[in-house]
Coordinates of C-alpha atoms in Angstrom, one line a residue:
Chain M
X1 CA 0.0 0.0 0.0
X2 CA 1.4 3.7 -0.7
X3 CA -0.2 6.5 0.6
X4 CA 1.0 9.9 0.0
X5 CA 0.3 13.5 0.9
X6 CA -0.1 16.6 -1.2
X7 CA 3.1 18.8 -0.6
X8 CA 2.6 21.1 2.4
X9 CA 0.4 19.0 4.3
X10 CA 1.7 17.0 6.9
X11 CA 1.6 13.2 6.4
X12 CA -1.3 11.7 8.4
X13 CA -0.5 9.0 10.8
X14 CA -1.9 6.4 8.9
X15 CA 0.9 7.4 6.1
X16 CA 3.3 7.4 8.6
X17 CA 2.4 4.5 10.1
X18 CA 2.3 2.7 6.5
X19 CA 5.6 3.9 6.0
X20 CA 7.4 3.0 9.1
X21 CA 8.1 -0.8 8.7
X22 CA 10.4 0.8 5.7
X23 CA 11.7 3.7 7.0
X24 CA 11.8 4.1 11.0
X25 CA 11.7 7.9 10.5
X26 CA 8.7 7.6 10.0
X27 CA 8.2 6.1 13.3
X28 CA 10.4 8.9 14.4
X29 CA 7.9 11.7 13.3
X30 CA 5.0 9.5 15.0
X31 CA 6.3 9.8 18.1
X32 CA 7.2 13.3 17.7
X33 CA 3.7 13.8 17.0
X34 CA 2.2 12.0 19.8
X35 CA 4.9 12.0 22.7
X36 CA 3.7 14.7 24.9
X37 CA 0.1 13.4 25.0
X38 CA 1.3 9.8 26.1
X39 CA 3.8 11.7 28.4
X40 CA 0.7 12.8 29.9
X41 CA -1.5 10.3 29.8
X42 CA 1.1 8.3 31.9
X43 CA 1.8 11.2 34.5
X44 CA -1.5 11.0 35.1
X45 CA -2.0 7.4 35.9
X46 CA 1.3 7.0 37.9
X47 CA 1.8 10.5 39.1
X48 CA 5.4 10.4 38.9
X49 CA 7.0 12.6 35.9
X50 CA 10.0 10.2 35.8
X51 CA 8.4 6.9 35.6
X52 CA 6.0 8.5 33.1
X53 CA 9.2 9.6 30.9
X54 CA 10.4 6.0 30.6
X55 CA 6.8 4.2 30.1
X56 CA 6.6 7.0 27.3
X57 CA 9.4 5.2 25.2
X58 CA 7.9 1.6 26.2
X59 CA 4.6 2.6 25.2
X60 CA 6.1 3.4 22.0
X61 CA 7.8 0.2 21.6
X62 CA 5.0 -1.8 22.7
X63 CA 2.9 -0.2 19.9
X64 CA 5.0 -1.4 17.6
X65 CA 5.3 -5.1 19.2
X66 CA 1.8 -5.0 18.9
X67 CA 1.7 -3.3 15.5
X68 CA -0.1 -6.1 13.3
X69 CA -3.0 -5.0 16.1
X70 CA -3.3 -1.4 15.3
X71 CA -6.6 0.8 15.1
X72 CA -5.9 3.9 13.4
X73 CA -9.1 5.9 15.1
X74 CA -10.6 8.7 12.2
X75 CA -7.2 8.5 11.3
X76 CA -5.5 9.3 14.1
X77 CA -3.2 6.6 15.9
X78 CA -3.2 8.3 19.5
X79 CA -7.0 6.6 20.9
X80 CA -4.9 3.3 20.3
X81 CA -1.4 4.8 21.8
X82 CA -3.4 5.7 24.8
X83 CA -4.9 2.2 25.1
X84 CA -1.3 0.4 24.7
X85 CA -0.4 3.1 27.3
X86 CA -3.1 1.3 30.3
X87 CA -2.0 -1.7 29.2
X88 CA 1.2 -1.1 29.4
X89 CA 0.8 1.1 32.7
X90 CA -1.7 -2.3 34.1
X91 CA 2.0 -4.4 33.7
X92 CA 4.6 -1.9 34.3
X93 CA 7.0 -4.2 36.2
X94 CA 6.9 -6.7 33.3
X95 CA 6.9 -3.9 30.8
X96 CA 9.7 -2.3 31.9
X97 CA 12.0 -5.5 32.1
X98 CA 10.6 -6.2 28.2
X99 CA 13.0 -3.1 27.1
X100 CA 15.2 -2.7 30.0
X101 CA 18.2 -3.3 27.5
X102 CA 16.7 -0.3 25.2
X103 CA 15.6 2.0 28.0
X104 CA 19.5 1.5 29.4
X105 CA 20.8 3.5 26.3
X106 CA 18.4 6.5 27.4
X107 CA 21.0 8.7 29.2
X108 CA 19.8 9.9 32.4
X109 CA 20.7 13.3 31.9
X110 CA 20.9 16.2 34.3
X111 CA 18.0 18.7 34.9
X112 CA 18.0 20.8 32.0
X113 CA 17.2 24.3 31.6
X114 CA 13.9 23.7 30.3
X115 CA 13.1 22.0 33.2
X116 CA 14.6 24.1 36.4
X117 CA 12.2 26.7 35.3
X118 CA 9.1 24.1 35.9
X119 CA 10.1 21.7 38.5
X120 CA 8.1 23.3 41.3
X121 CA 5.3 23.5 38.9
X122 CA 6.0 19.8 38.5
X123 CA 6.6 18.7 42.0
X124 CA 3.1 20.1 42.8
X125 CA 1.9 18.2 40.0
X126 CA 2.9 15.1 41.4
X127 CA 1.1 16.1 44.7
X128 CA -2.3 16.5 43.1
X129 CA -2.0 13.8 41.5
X130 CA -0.9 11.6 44.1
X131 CA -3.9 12.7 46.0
X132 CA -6.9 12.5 43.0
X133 CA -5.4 9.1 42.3
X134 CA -5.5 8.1 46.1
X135 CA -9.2 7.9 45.3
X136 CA -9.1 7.2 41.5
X137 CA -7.0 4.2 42.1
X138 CA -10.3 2.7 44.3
X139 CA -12.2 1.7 40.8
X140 CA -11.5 -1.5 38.8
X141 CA -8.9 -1.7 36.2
X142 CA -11.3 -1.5 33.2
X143 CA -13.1 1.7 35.4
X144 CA -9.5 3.6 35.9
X145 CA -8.7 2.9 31.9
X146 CA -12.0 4.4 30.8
X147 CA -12.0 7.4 32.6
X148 CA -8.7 8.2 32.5
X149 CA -9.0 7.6 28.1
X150 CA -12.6 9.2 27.9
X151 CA -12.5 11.7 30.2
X152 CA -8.4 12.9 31.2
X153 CA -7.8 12.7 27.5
X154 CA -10.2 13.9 25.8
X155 CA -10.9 10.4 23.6
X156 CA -14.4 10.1 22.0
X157 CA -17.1 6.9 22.7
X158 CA -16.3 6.2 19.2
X159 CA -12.5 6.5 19.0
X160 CA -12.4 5.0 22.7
X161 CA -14.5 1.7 21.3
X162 CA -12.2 0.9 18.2
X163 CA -8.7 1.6 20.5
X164 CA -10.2 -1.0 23.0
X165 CA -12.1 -3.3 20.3
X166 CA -15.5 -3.7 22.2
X167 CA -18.9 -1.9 20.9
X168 CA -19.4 1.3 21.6
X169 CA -22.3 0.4 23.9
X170 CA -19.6 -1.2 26.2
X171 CA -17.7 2.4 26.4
X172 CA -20.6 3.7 27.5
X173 CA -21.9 1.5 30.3
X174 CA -18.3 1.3 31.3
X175 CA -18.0 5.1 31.6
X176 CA -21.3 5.0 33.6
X177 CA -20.7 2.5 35.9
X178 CA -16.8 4.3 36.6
X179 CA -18.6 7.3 37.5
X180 CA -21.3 5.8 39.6
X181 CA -18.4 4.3 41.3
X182 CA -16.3 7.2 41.5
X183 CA -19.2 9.3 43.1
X184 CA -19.6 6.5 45.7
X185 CA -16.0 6.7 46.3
X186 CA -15.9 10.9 46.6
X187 CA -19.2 10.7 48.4
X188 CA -17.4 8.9 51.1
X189 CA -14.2 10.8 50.9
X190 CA -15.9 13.9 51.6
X191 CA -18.2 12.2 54.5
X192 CA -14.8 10.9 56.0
X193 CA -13.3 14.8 55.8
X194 CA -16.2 16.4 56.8
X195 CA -15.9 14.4 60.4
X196 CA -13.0 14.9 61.0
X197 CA -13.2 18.5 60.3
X198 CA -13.9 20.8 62.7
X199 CA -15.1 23.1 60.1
X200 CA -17.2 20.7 58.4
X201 CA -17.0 19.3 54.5
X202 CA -19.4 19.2 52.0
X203 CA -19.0 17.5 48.9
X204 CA -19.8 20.7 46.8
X205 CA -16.6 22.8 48.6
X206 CA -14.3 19.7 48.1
X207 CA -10.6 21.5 47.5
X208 CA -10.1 18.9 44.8
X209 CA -12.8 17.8 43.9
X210 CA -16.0 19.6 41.5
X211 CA -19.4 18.5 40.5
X212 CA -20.5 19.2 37.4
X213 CA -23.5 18.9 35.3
X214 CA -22.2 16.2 32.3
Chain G
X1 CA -22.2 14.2 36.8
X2 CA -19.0 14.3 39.3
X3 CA -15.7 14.4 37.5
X4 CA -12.2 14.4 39.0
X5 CA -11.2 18.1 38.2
X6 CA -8.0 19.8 38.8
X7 CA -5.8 17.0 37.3
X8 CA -2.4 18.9 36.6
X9 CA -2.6 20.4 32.9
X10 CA 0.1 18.7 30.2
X11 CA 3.3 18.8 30.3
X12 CA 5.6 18.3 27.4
X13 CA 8.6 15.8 27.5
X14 CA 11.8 17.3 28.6
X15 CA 13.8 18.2 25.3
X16 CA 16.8 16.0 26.1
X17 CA 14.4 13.1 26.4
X18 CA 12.5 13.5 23.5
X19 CA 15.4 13.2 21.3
X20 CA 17.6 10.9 23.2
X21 CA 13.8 8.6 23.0
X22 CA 13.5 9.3 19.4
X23 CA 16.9 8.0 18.5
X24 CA 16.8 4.9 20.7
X25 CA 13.4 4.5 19.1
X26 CA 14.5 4.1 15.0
X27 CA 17.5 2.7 16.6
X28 CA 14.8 -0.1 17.6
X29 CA 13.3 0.0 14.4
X30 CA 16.1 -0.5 12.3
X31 CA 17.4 -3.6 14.2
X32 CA 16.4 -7.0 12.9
X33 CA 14.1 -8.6 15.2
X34 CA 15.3 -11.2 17.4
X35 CA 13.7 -14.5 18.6
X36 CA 12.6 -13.6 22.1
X37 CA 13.8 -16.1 24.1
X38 CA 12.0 -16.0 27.8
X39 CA 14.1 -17.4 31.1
X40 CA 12.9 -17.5 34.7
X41 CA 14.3 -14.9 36.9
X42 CA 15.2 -15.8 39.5
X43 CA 14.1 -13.6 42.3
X44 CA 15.7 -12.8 45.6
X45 CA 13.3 -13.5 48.7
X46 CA 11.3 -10.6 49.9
X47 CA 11.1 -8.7 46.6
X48 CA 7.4 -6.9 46.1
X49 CA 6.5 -3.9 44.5
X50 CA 5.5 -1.3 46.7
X51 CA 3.9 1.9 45.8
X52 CA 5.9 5.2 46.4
X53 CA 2.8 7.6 46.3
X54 CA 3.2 9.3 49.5
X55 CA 0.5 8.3 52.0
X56 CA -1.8 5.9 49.8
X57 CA -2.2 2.3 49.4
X58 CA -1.4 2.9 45.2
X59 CA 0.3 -0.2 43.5
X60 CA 0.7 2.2 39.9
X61 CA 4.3 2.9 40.5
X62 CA 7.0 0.4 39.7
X63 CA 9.3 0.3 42.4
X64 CA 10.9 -2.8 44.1
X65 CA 12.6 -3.3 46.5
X66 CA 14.8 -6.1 48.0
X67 CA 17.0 -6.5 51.4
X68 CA 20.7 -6.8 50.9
X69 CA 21.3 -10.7 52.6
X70 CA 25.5 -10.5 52.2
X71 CA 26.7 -7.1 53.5
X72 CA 30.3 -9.2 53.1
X73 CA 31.0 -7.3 50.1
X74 CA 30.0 -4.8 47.3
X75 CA 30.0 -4.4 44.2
X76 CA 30.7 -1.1 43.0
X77 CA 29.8 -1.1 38.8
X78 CA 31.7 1.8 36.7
X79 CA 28.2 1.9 34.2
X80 CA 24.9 1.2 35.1
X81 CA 25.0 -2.2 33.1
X82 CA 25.2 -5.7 33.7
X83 CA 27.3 -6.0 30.9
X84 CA 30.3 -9.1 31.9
X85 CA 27.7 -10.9 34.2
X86 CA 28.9 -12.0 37.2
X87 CA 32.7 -12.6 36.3
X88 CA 33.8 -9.8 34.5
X89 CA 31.6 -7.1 35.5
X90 CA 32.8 -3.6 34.4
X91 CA 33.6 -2.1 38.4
X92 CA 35.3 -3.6 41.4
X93 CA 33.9 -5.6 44.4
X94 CA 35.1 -4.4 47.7
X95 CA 35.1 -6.1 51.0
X96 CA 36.8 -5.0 54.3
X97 CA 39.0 -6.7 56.2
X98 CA 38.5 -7.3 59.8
X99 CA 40.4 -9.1 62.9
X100 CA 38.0 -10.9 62.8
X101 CA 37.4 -11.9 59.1
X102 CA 35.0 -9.4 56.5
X103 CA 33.6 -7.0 58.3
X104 CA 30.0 -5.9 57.2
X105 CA 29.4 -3.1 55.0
X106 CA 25.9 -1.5 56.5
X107 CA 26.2 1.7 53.4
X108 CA 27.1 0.6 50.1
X109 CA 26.9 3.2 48.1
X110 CA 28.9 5.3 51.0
X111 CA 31.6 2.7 50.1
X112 CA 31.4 2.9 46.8
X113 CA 31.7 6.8 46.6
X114 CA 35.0 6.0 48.5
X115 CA 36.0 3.9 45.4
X116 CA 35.4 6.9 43.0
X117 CA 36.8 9.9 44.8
X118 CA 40.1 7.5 45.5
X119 CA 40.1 7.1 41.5
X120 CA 39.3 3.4 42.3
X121 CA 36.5 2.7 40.1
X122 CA 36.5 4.7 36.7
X123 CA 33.6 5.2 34.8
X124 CA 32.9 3.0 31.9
X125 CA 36.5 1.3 32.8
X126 CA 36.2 -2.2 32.7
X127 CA 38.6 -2.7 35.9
X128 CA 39.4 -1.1 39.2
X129 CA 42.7 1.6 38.8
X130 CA 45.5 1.5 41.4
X131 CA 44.9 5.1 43.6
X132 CA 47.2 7.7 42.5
X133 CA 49.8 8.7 45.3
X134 CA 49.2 11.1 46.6
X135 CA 45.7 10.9 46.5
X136 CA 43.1 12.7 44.1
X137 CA 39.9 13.2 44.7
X138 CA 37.9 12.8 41.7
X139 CA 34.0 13.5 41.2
X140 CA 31.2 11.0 42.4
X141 CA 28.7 10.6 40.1
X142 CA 25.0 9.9 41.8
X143 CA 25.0 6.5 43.0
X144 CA 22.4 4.0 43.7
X145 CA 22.8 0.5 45.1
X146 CA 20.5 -2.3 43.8
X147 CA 19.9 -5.9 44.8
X148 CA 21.9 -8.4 43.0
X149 CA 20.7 -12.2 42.7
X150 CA 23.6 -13.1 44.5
X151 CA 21.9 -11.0 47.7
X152 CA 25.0 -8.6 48.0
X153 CA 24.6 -5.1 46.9
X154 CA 25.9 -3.7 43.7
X155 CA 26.1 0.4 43.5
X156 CA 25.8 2.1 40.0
X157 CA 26.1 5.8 38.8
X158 CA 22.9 6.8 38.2
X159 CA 19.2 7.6 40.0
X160 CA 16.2 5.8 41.4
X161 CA 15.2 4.4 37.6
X162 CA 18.7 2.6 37.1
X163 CA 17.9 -0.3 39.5
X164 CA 14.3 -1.0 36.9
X165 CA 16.0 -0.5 34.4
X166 CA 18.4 -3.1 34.6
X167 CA 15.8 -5.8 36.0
X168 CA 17.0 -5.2 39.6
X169 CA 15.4 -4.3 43.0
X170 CA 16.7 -1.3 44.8
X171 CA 18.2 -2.0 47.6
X172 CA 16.2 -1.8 50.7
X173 CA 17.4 0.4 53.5

């Protein structure tokens, strides 16, 4: 298959996917593309900036292990990345020992300028997300991976349903059952608070936590 | 509807990383695939994976951790590999000597750092160098000690991801 782009339009993933099994550039400008949002996406779930920099670079070899399973998503190939990155994330340990010999030759460099300007934006990062995933961490697996997909990243029912191969019905009663869960789990969290504050909690005044009206 | 707000906004990936990930990443690519071959590891008693997210009972971060059973010597490596195995490991193993036989070495990577300032251990030399007389301190890269199979410690240059990344618990204090 050869697909090609008109001059001055970036190549869409699904070119650069076709063309990476020839030329690993390709792959190269993939990740480039998609880096940060993985980066992200794997903050978020282990609220550590360092172990997410390393799963970043498995995640990306682990999509191309997997590659003969792909699901490019309205032609975008980040709803999958996003999904190898739970799966990944769900078997970190085993994961990380997969590439240990690749991830070896990733220098560990010294705080660069680019970072000393953030890390206290960072380190509080880390903090809030330590605490939302003290609670977040309560759901099931399948529960933590749909929210975190659907609602952290922004991935549609649609896109979120062909990354994970089920019906988009299943995405759905998933999402709905995670946040029926979630709102047991904050309703407790914020019963829990309010006794042992002297000032009193309710669950609309949460620091953290908001409700809103989906 | 209740949804978790107020998770941290994203970040991009530090520059250094991005392009030290995108190398290592056609790198990958443009290597011919090998047959995976699995083996057991073995694994030291007491190794678990335990969470390092403050307060909360969170099993998301990969950290293990394993006591150091032989404290009669360490092995201090020059490069955070395993590269040599067991025989001809890149580094030196120290032991001390007391009246009474080896003595115990409670901080590895104390004794290690020895090793480097002294000139000792070299990085990326394959062998441990004769001190220079008199004495010159050299630098001490970061060093962290992880759990070899054996059950003695061995110290590398590098941070709390070198132990994982060479299939190794971190050494339990």
């Amino acid at each position: 298959m050869v697909v090609s782009s008109p001059p001055n339009v970036p190549p869409s993933d699904a070119a650069l996917w076709a063309r990476a099994s020839v030329d690993p550039c390709a792959f190269g400008d993939l990740y480039d593309r998609h880096a940060d949002a993985v980066y992200t996406h794997c903050f978020r779930r282990t609220a550590s900036w360092s172990v997410a920099e390393d799963l970043t670079s498995v995640v990306f070899l682990e999509a191309w292990r997997k590659r003969a399973d792909v699901k490019l998503t309205t032609d975008s190939i980040l709803p999958w990345l996003l999904a190898v990155a739970n799966n990944t994330i769900r078997n970190q340990d085993r994961s990380l020992r997969r590439h240990r010999r690749l991830l070896a030759k990733l220098p560990i460099e010294p705080q660069g300028a680019d970072l000393a300007e953030d890390v206290a934006g960072r380190l509080d990062d880390a903090q809030v997300m330590r605490d939302v995933l003290s609670v977040f961490s309560e759901l099931t697996q399948d529960e933590q991976d749909i929210l975190a997909l659907c609602v952290w990243a922004g991935v549609s029912y649609a896109d979120a349903a062909l990354a994970l191969g089920v019906p988009i019905g299943t995405v759905r009663s998933r999402l709905s059952r995670a946040r029926q869960h979630l709102r047991r789990l904050l309703d407790r969290k914020v019963s829990e608070e309010g006794s042992t504050s002297s000032a009193g909690a309710s669950a609309s005044h949460h620091p953290l936590f908001l409700r809103k009206e989906i | 509807m209740i949804e978790i707000e107020g998770v941290p906004k994203p970040r991009p990936l530090p520059s250094q990383a991005r392009r030290a990930q995108r190398v290592m990443l056609e790198s990958a690519l443009r290597r011919p695939e090998r047959r995976r071959q699995w083996t057991a590891r073995s694994v030291a008693a007491g190794v678990g994976a335990i969470a390092l997210l403050g307060g909360g009972a969170v099993a998301t971060a990969y950290v293990a951790f394993a006591p150091v059973t032989d404290k009669n010597s360490v092995r201090c490596y020059s490069e955070a590999s395993l590269q040599g195995g067991d025989r001809h490991f890149h580094g030196t193993e120290i032991s001390v000597a007391g009246p009474a036989g080896p003595e115990r070495i409670e901080k590895a990577v104390l004794a290690c750092s020895w090793a480097w300032r002294d000139g000792i251990v070299v990085a990326g030399a394959s062998t441990a160098r004769s001190p220079e007389q008199p004495l010159v301190a050299h630098s001490v890269p970061n060093l962290v000690a992880c759990t070899l199979k054996n059950g003695t410690a061995g110290v590398f240059p590098g941070d709390s991801r070198t132990c994982a990344r060479l299939g190794l618990p971190q050494a339990k204090e």
